[in-house]
Amino acid sequence: MPVSKDADIEITGFGWVPDFVKGQVRDLRVRWALEELGMSYRTRLLHAAEPRSEDYYREQPFGQVPTYRDGDVQLFESGSILLYLAEKDERLLPRDPAAKARAITWMFAALNSVEPALLNYGLIKLFYGNEEWGKLREAGAREFAELKLKRVSDWLGDSEWLEDRFTVADMLMSLVLGIVEPFGMIDDFPNLRAYIDRATARPAFKAAFKAQMADYTLPAPEGMPA
Amino acid sequence: MPVSKDADIEITGFGWVPDFVKGQVRDLRVRWALEELGMSYRTRLLHAAEPRSEDYYREQPFGQVPTYRDGDVQLFESGSILLYLAEKDERLLPRDPAAKARAITWMFAALNSVEPALLNYGLIKLFYGNEEWGKLREAGAREFAELKLKRVSDWLGDSEWLEDRFTVADMLMSLVLGIVEPFGMIDDFPNLRAYIDRATARPAFKAAFKAQMADYTLPAPEGMPA
């Protein structure tokens, strides 16, 4: 079990989030990579509903989780942390320069070409559904998100993974695609459905998910259900 | 002058875009990196107003520019191409592992934590300003974009660059911040103003910008001003 109080690697995550966010917080990505590599880590837990300290903004200038620390290496941005970890092990990132660069291309694609459109729609659904602009924009935002899903689906075709083998990019892409899963958008694309299922069937993902859930140990804010 | 018809490296860009997009298209990022490194490249020009071919979607699954090709290396996503190029040369990316990983962290931050919020506001201003939802959302989207600017500004403080020296991350971040420059948002943050000016004063940026402008050689679509 990679979570260990005495581990050198420390990541931050949340000790409390609302239920509908569970499984979506980005420390899951880093936990998954660490599980794939069998590397132990400890967690430092923040409360999603409480303001970050000034100190934390020096660690993570946007106040988000996760951060990653191991000796003099101090990182943030899940994409960057995943790339840093994947560089250590051919199982997550091919050594061949052309294949490696392709995998990294897909990491950036997941985070810059796909995630913003999906998250934009997700935020409207989760937070702005009762605001007038949210109601007016919802269909257009969904259409734009669907177009991104279609592009990934067209690329993927009958392949198992984005390129010819599993890489760290498939971890990122499958979790990014999962952002719109609660809105029933994945089932319109059977190959994306199978792709996400294939990725999240990996024992390392299951262990990471379980570890993230186990860390939701902080009390709910006053007036909110635990 | 790195643009050369016989260069091995080929990138795609646009041969025509509307005026308000000039200077914002992402092949500028790649041209800048190639100029910093003194590497020659040739361009293949698409028309922004014409549909992409099916073949192009196999090269760039989202139909965007730029793509990058050099022998068996075929990439897309400006962030990925910049990282691939920066890996070749210490002038753009430190060799020290911890410093290198920090620079890469800031590349992902520019593209995943900053750009989506800025682009979201920019798109409302440029394309949805006359739609009801755009009018209703504009102030909120601006506020969210400003918060991202504030976070980068707070981090930067009096420093010249994001970390202790210029890296490829400063190229990306300065161009990403520039997305909201047309809306007068940068001048509220004097250190960001100076940061962008410092980055874009580099001769390599100027050469890249000039080369991008020089490639706008295709005719405007019928009915649109040249």
XYZ file of C-alpha atoms in Angstrom:
452
model
C 0.000 0.000 0.000
C 1.803 3.199 -1.158
C 0.211 5.528 1.423
C 2.660 5.586 4.311
C 3.189 8.164 7.050
C 6.962 7.880 6.750
C 7.231 8.199 2.971
C 9.600 10.810 1.530
C 7.105 11.893 -1.101
C 4.346 14.170 0.156
C 1.322 15.215 -1.838
C -1.553 17.471 -0.861
C -5.180 16.544 -1.254
C -8.450 17.388 0.391
C -9.643 15.878 3.656
C -13.185 16.979 2.894
C -15.043 17.733 -0.347
C -18.746 17.708 -1.204
C -19.960 14.277 -2.324
C -20.443 15.238 -5.985
C -16.741 16.128 -6.262
C -15.478 12.824 -4.893
C -13.442 10.972 -7.500
C -12.854 14.193 -9.454
C -10.155 15.854 -7.350
C -6.828 15.857 -9.096
C -4.695 14.278 -6.398
C -6.317 11.079 -7.727
C -4.179 11.430 -10.850
C -0.972 11.604 -8.830
C -1.991 8.809 -6.490
C -2.677 6.639 -9.540
C 0.772 7.282 -11.014
C 2.431 6.533 -7.678
C 0.443 3.307 -7.401
C 1.434 2.291 -10.942
C 5.065 2.769 -9.948
C 4.711 1.254 -6.475
C 6.108 4.410 -4.869
C 5.094 5.240 -1.313
C 3.705 8.656 -0.440
C 2.149 10.490 2.444
C -0.692 12.986 2.208
C -1.237 16.413 3.721
C -4.938 17.163 3.766
C -6.603 20.536 3.234
C -10.262 21.326 3.700
C -11.942 22.177 0.387
C -14.372 24.584 2.058
C -11.756 26.526 4.032
C -9.566 29.321 2.656
C -5.972 28.393 1.881
C -3.217 29.926 4.001
C -0.829 32.496 2.529
C 1.899 29.891 2.909
C -0.027 27.497 0.745
C -0.195 30.033 -2.077
C 3.618 30.091 -2.077
C 3.521 26.338 -2.561
C 0.622 26.329 -5.016
C 0.086 29.792 -6.502
C -3.504 28.983 -7.500
C -4.457 27.465 -4.162
C -5.323 24.106 -5.697
C -4.400 20.509 -4.941
C -2.311 18.481 -5.487
C 1.204 19.632 -4.781
C 4.133 17.226 -4.781
C 7.270 17.340 -2.680
C 10.243 15.005 -2.600
C 13.458 16.498 -1.229
C 14.295 19.587 -3.271
C 11.678 18.794 -5.916
C 8.546 20.859 -5.268
C 5.868 20.728 -7.924
C 2.253 21.517 -8.591
C -0.080 20.942 -11.576
C -1.160 17.328 -11.856
C 0.047 17.171 -15.474
C 3.523 18.231 -14.498
C 3.682 15.856 -11.548
C 2.535 12.956 -13.719
C 5.145 13.749 -16.330
C 7.849 14.001 -13.673
C 6.885 10.594 -12.274
C 6.409 8.971 -15.677
C 9.910 10.032 -16.738
C 11.222 7.686 -14.070
C 9.726 4.531 -15.531
C 9.274 3.125 -19.005
C 6.011 1.495 -17.932
C 4.371 4.922 -17.994
C 6.382 6.671 -20.701
C 8.245 5.061 -23.619
C 11.984 5.711 -23.834
C 11.987 6.035 -27.628
C 12.114 9.812 -28.233
C 9.387 9.931 -30.895
C 7.004 7.733 -28.912
C 7.749 9.635 -25.722
C 7.001 12.949 -27.391
C 3.706 11.566 -28.719
C 2.641 10.524 -25.239
C 3.501 13.977 -23.915
C 1.526 15.522 -26.777
C -1.521 13.616 -25.559
C -0.962 14.777 -21.991
C -1.136 18.373 -23.174
C -4.104 17.549 -25.401
C -6.009 16.109 -22.444
C -5.335 19.176 -20.324
C -5.533 21.982 -22.877
C -7.692 20.775 -25.785
C -10.179 18.555 -23.951
C -10.448 19.384 -20.252
C -11.371 23.097 -20.507
C -14.433 22.361 -22.674
C -15.547 19.495 -20.436
C -14.956 21.386 -17.225
C -16.759 24.429 -18.601
C -19.849 22.327 -19.156
C -19.450 20.542 -15.838
C -19.241 23.813 -13.931
C -22.409 25.100 -15.586
C -24.213 21.896 -14.641
C -22.921 21.822 -11.083
C -22.787 25.474 -10.090
C -24.573 27.739 -12.549
C -27.585 25.683 -13.554
C -29.922 28.038 -11.702
C -28.435 31.222 -13.068
C -29.977 32.710 -16.159
C -26.745 32.704 -18.156
C -26.130 29.094 -17.201
C -29.556 28.057 -18.481
C -28.992 29.934 -21.734
C -25.477 28.599 -22.252
C -25.951 24.998 -21.169
C -26.848 23.554 -24.577
C -24.015 25.368 -26.377
C -21.459 24.326 -23.775
C -22.666 20.736 -24.014
C -22.358 20.802 -27.796
C -18.784 22.088 -27.547
C -17.898 19.414 -24.987
C -19.470 16.748 -27.220
C -17.374 17.893 -30.142
C -14.235 17.328 -28.065
C -15.470 13.861 -27.105
C -16.130 13.132 -30.767
C -12.605 14.189 -31.728
C -11.049 11.891 -29.136
C -13.443 9.094 -30.086
C -12.626 9.489 -33.802
C -8.924 9.380 -33.043
C -9.199 6.380 -30.767
C -11.328 4.276 -33.128
C -10.857 0.622 -32.208
C -7.541 1.159 -30.464
C -7.026 0.239 -26.866
C -5.007 3.338 -26.019
C -4.297 6.740 -27.569
C -1.043 5.467 -29.030
C 0.143 1.886 -29.474
C 0.549 1.137 -25.777
C -0.670 2.356 -22.388
C 1.090 5.508 -21.216
C 0.641 8.213 -18.616
C -1.395 10.111 -21.221
C -4.121 7.471 -21.014
C -4.329 8.015 -17.276
C -4.851 11.736 -17.750
C -7.204 11.428 -20.715
C -9.410 8.788 -19.121
C -9.834 10.876 -15.967
C -10.427 14.055 -17.975
C -13.121 12.317 -20.033
C -14.651 11.161 -16.766
C -15.490 14.773 -15.910
C -18.644 14.554 -18.038
C -19.544 11.008 -17.059
C -22.072 12.202 -14.425
C -23.985 13.965 -17.202
C -24.477 10.819 -19.288
C -22.234 12.010 -22.114
C -19.791 9.119 -22.296
C -22.297 6.426 -23.124
C -22.928 8.083 -26.518
C -19.371 7.032 -27.428
C -18.963 3.279 -26.877
C -15.242 3.363 -27.596
C -14.714 6.080 -24.974
C -16.846 4.094 -22.529
C -14.628 1.043 -23.106
C -11.480 3.178 -22.940
C -12.352 4.663 -19.554
C -13.400 1.249 -18.237
C -10.143 -0.278 -19.480
C -8.071 2.408 -17.763
C -9.939 2.429 -14.484
C -9.917 -1.375 -14.304
C -6.201 -1.210 -13.613
C -5.393 -2.296 -10.051
C -3.327 0.856 -9.552
C -6.316 3.048 -10.328
C -8.528 1.099 -7.958
C -5.961 1.395 -5.178
C -5.576 5.141 -5.811
C -9.314 5.698 -5.761
C -9.677 3.761 -2.540
C -6.840 5.732 -0.942
C -8.387 9.035 -1.989
C -11.753 8.055 -0.531
C -10.077 6.882 2.679
C -8.535 10.334 3.121
C -11.900 12.107 3.309
C -11.608 12.163 7.060
C -12.136 15.830 7.966
C -15.485 17.045 9.282
C -18.009 18.667 6.934
C -18.373 22.445 7.295
C -21.049 23.536 9.744
C -24.507 23.244 8.296
C -23.473 20.791 5.575
C -24.143 17.068 5.580
C -21.120 14.956 6.488
C 16.140 33.790 -40.563
C 14.795 30.352 -39.468
C 11.956 30.190 -42.026
C 13.364 28.227 -44.937
C 11.619 26.234 -47.652
C 14.174 23.441 -47.411
C 14.131 23.008 -43.627
C 13.552 19.526 -42.209
C 11.189 20.808 -39.541
C 7.692 21.579 -40.755
C 5.023 23.322 -38.725
C 1.470 24.198 -39.662
C -0.034 27.633 -39.234
C -2.718 29.701 -40.836
C -2.304 31.616 -44.085
C -5.340 33.704 -43.284
C -7.044 34.688 -40.027
C -9.294 37.609 -39.111
C -7.325 40.662 -38.001
C -8.344 40.442 -34.353
C -6.765 36.984 -34.111
C -3.394 38.015 -35.502
C -0.659 37.547 -32.921
C -2.807 35.085 -30.952
C -2.479 31.943 -33.077
C -0.418 29.306 -31.367
C 2.096 28.620 -34.096
C 3.658 31.849 -32.767
C 4.725 29.940 -29.673
C 6.535 27.307 -31.717
C 8.096 29.852 -34.063
C 9.403 31.701 -31.016
C 11.046 28.587 -29.574
C 12.613 27.748 -32.930
C 13.935 31.306 -33.198
C 15.380 31.135 -29.668
C 17.224 27.989 -30.713
C 18.156 29.215 -34.192
C 16.510 26.182 -35.793
C 15.199 26.474 -39.336
C 11.645 25.488 -40.178
C 9.201 25.606 -43.028
C 5.509 26.307 -42.756
C 2.451 24.637 -44.233
C -0.418 27.073 -44.240
C -4.096 26.325 -43.674
C -6.971 28.735 -44.102
C -8.646 29.524 -40.772
C -12.047 29.959 -42.409
C -11.990 26.709 -44.402
C -12.831 23.262 -43.023
C -9.883 20.987 -42.296
C -9.423 17.881 -44.427
C -9.987 14.419 -42.968
C -6.247 13.863 -43.404
C -5.511 16.845 -41.227
C -7.584 15.398 -38.397
C -5.296 12.361 -38.441
C -2.387 14.739 -37.965
C -4.131 17.001 -35.468
C -7.171 15.294 -33.954
C -8.739 18.615 -32.932
C -8.169 20.331 -36.279
C -6.022 23.053 -34.738
C -2.636 24.539 -35.523
C 0.252 24.144 -35.017
C 1.498 20.676 -35.762
C 5.204 19.844 -35.792
C 7.009 17.315 -37.923
C 10.696 16.407 -38.063
C 11.473 12.965 -39.472
C 9.583 10.391 -37.416
C 8.612 12.920 -34.743
C 5.056 14.133 -35.342
C 3.547 16.305 -32.658
C 0.707 18.660 -31.945
C -0.233 20.840 -28.944
C 1.939 23.917 -28.672
C 2.847 23.060 -25.074
C 4.131 19.661 -26.071
C 6.083 21.007 -29.039
C 7.685 23.682 -26.873
C 8.687 21.127 -24.285
C 10.135 18.851 -26.966
C 12.203 21.722 -28.369
C 13.212 23.077 -24.969
C 14.546 19.664 -23.943
C 17.166 20.089 -26.635
C 18.758 23.180 -25.173
C 19.626 24.404 -21.711
C 18.893 27.982 -22.751
C 15.179 27.159 -22.649
C 15.079 24.488 -19.952
C 17.515 23.991 -17.066
C 19.301 20.642 -16.886
C 19.103 20.425 -13.104
C 16.205 17.991 -12.468
C 14.462 20.056 -9.776
C 14.715 23.311 -11.750
C 13.638 21.563 -14.933
C 10.579 20.098 -13.240
C 9.659 23.553 -11.878
C 9.777 25.042 -15.359
C 7.575 22.248 -16.669
C 5.182 22.835 -13.779
C 4.787 26.420 -14.967
C 4.177 25.274 -18.539
C 1.249 23.197 -17.344
C 0.103 26.037 -15.081
C 0.032 28.436 -18.028
C -1.993 26.023 -20.141
C -4.289 24.454 -17.583
C -4.647 26.865 -14.641
C -4.449 30.208 -16.468
C -5.309 29.927 -20.152
C -8.791 28.368 -19.876
C -10.072 31.226 -17.690
C -8.519 33.888 -19.918
C -9.686 32.268 -23.127
C -13.169 31.817 -21.711
C -13.416 35.552 -21.131
C -11.792 36.351 -24.473
C -14.272 34.175 -26.348
C -17.214 35.872 -24.659
C -15.808 39.280 -25.605
C -14.997 38.315 -29.177
C -17.804 35.967 -30.135
C -20.670 35.981 -27.650
C -20.896 39.627 -26.632
C -24.192 40.029 -28.450
C -25.770 36.880 -27.074
C -27.868 37.166 -23.965
C -25.854 34.602 -22.008
C -22.632 36.359 -22.985
C -23.901 39.683 -21.670
C -25.016 38.063 -18.420
C -21.782 36.100 -17.947
C -19.244 38.696 -19.036
C -18.636 40.282 -15.619
C -18.308 36.912 -13.862
C -15.936 35.559 -16.486
C -13.835 38.715 -16.244
C -13.660 38.405 -12.480
C -12.483 34.797 -12.766
C -9.854 35.756 -15.341
C -8.687 38.631 -13.107
C -8.285 36.250 -10.201
C -5.927 34.144 -12.317
C -3.961 37.263 -13.280
C -3.751 38.199 -9.616
C -2.414 34.769 -8.686
C 0.337 34.965 -11.304
C 1.072 38.569 -10.345
C 1.305 37.675 -6.641
C 3.652 34.821 -7.428
C 5.831 36.894 -9.721
C 6.199 39.854 -7.339
C 9.359 41.734 -8.291
C 10.956 38.794 -10.072
C 11.963 38.972 -13.692
C 10.749 35.476 -14.533
C 8.517 32.816 -12.974
C 11.542 31.030 -11.559
C 15.108 32.300 -11.139
C 15.900 32.460 -14.855
C 14.164 32.692 -18.212
C 12.742 29.375 -19.388
C 10.297 28.080 -21.970
C 7.579 28.492 -19.330
C 7.987 32.283 -19.530
C 7.386 32.116 -23.266
C 4.144 30.251 -22.761
C 2.966 32.273 -19.772
C 3.676 35.652 -21.354
C 1.725 34.703 -24.485
C -1.113 33.214 -22.459
C -1.389 36.387 -20.383
C -1.442 38.326 -23.643
C -4.820 36.764 -24.473
C -6.557 39.374 -22.307
C -4.330 42.268 -23.291
C -6.848 43.538 -25.895
C -9.388 43.952 -23.082
C -7.185 46.260 -21.021
C -6.731 43.758 -18.210
C -2.955 43.595 -18.051
C -2.352 47.242 -17.206
C -3.996 46.710 -13.811
C -0.985 44.535 -12.949
C 2.226 46.524 -13.511
C 4.452 43.539 -12.840
C 2.608 41.460 -15.446
C 2.840 44.370 -17.887
C 6.609 44.489 -17.354
C 6.860 40.699 -17.539
C 5.125 40.500 -20.900
C 7.157 43.432 -22.219
C 10.370 41.789 -21.025
C 9.513 38.516 -22.745
C 8.309 40.005 -26.008
C 11.318 42.331 -26.207
C 13.463 39.302 -26.937
C 14.779 39.354 -30.521
C 13.569 35.785 -31.035
C 10.009 36.796 -30.205
C 10.159 39.733 -32.571
C 11.471 37.561 -35.388
C 8.776 34.943 -34.725
C 6.022 37.546 -34.727
C 7.289 39.041 -37.973
C 7.468 35.597 -39.584
C 3.934 34.772 -38.494
C 2.614 38.050 -39.932
C 4.528 37.460 -43.165
C 2.748 34.121 -43.597
C -0.712 35.686 -43.732
C -0.618 35.446 -47.500
C -3.837 33.608 -48.363
C -6.880 35.508 -49.660
C -9.675 36.494 -47.268
C -12.887 34.465 -47.601
C -15.424 35.935 -50.019
C -17.287 38.830 -48.521
C -14.695 39.477 -45.811
C -12.166 42.290 -45.807
C -8.648 41.228 -46.810
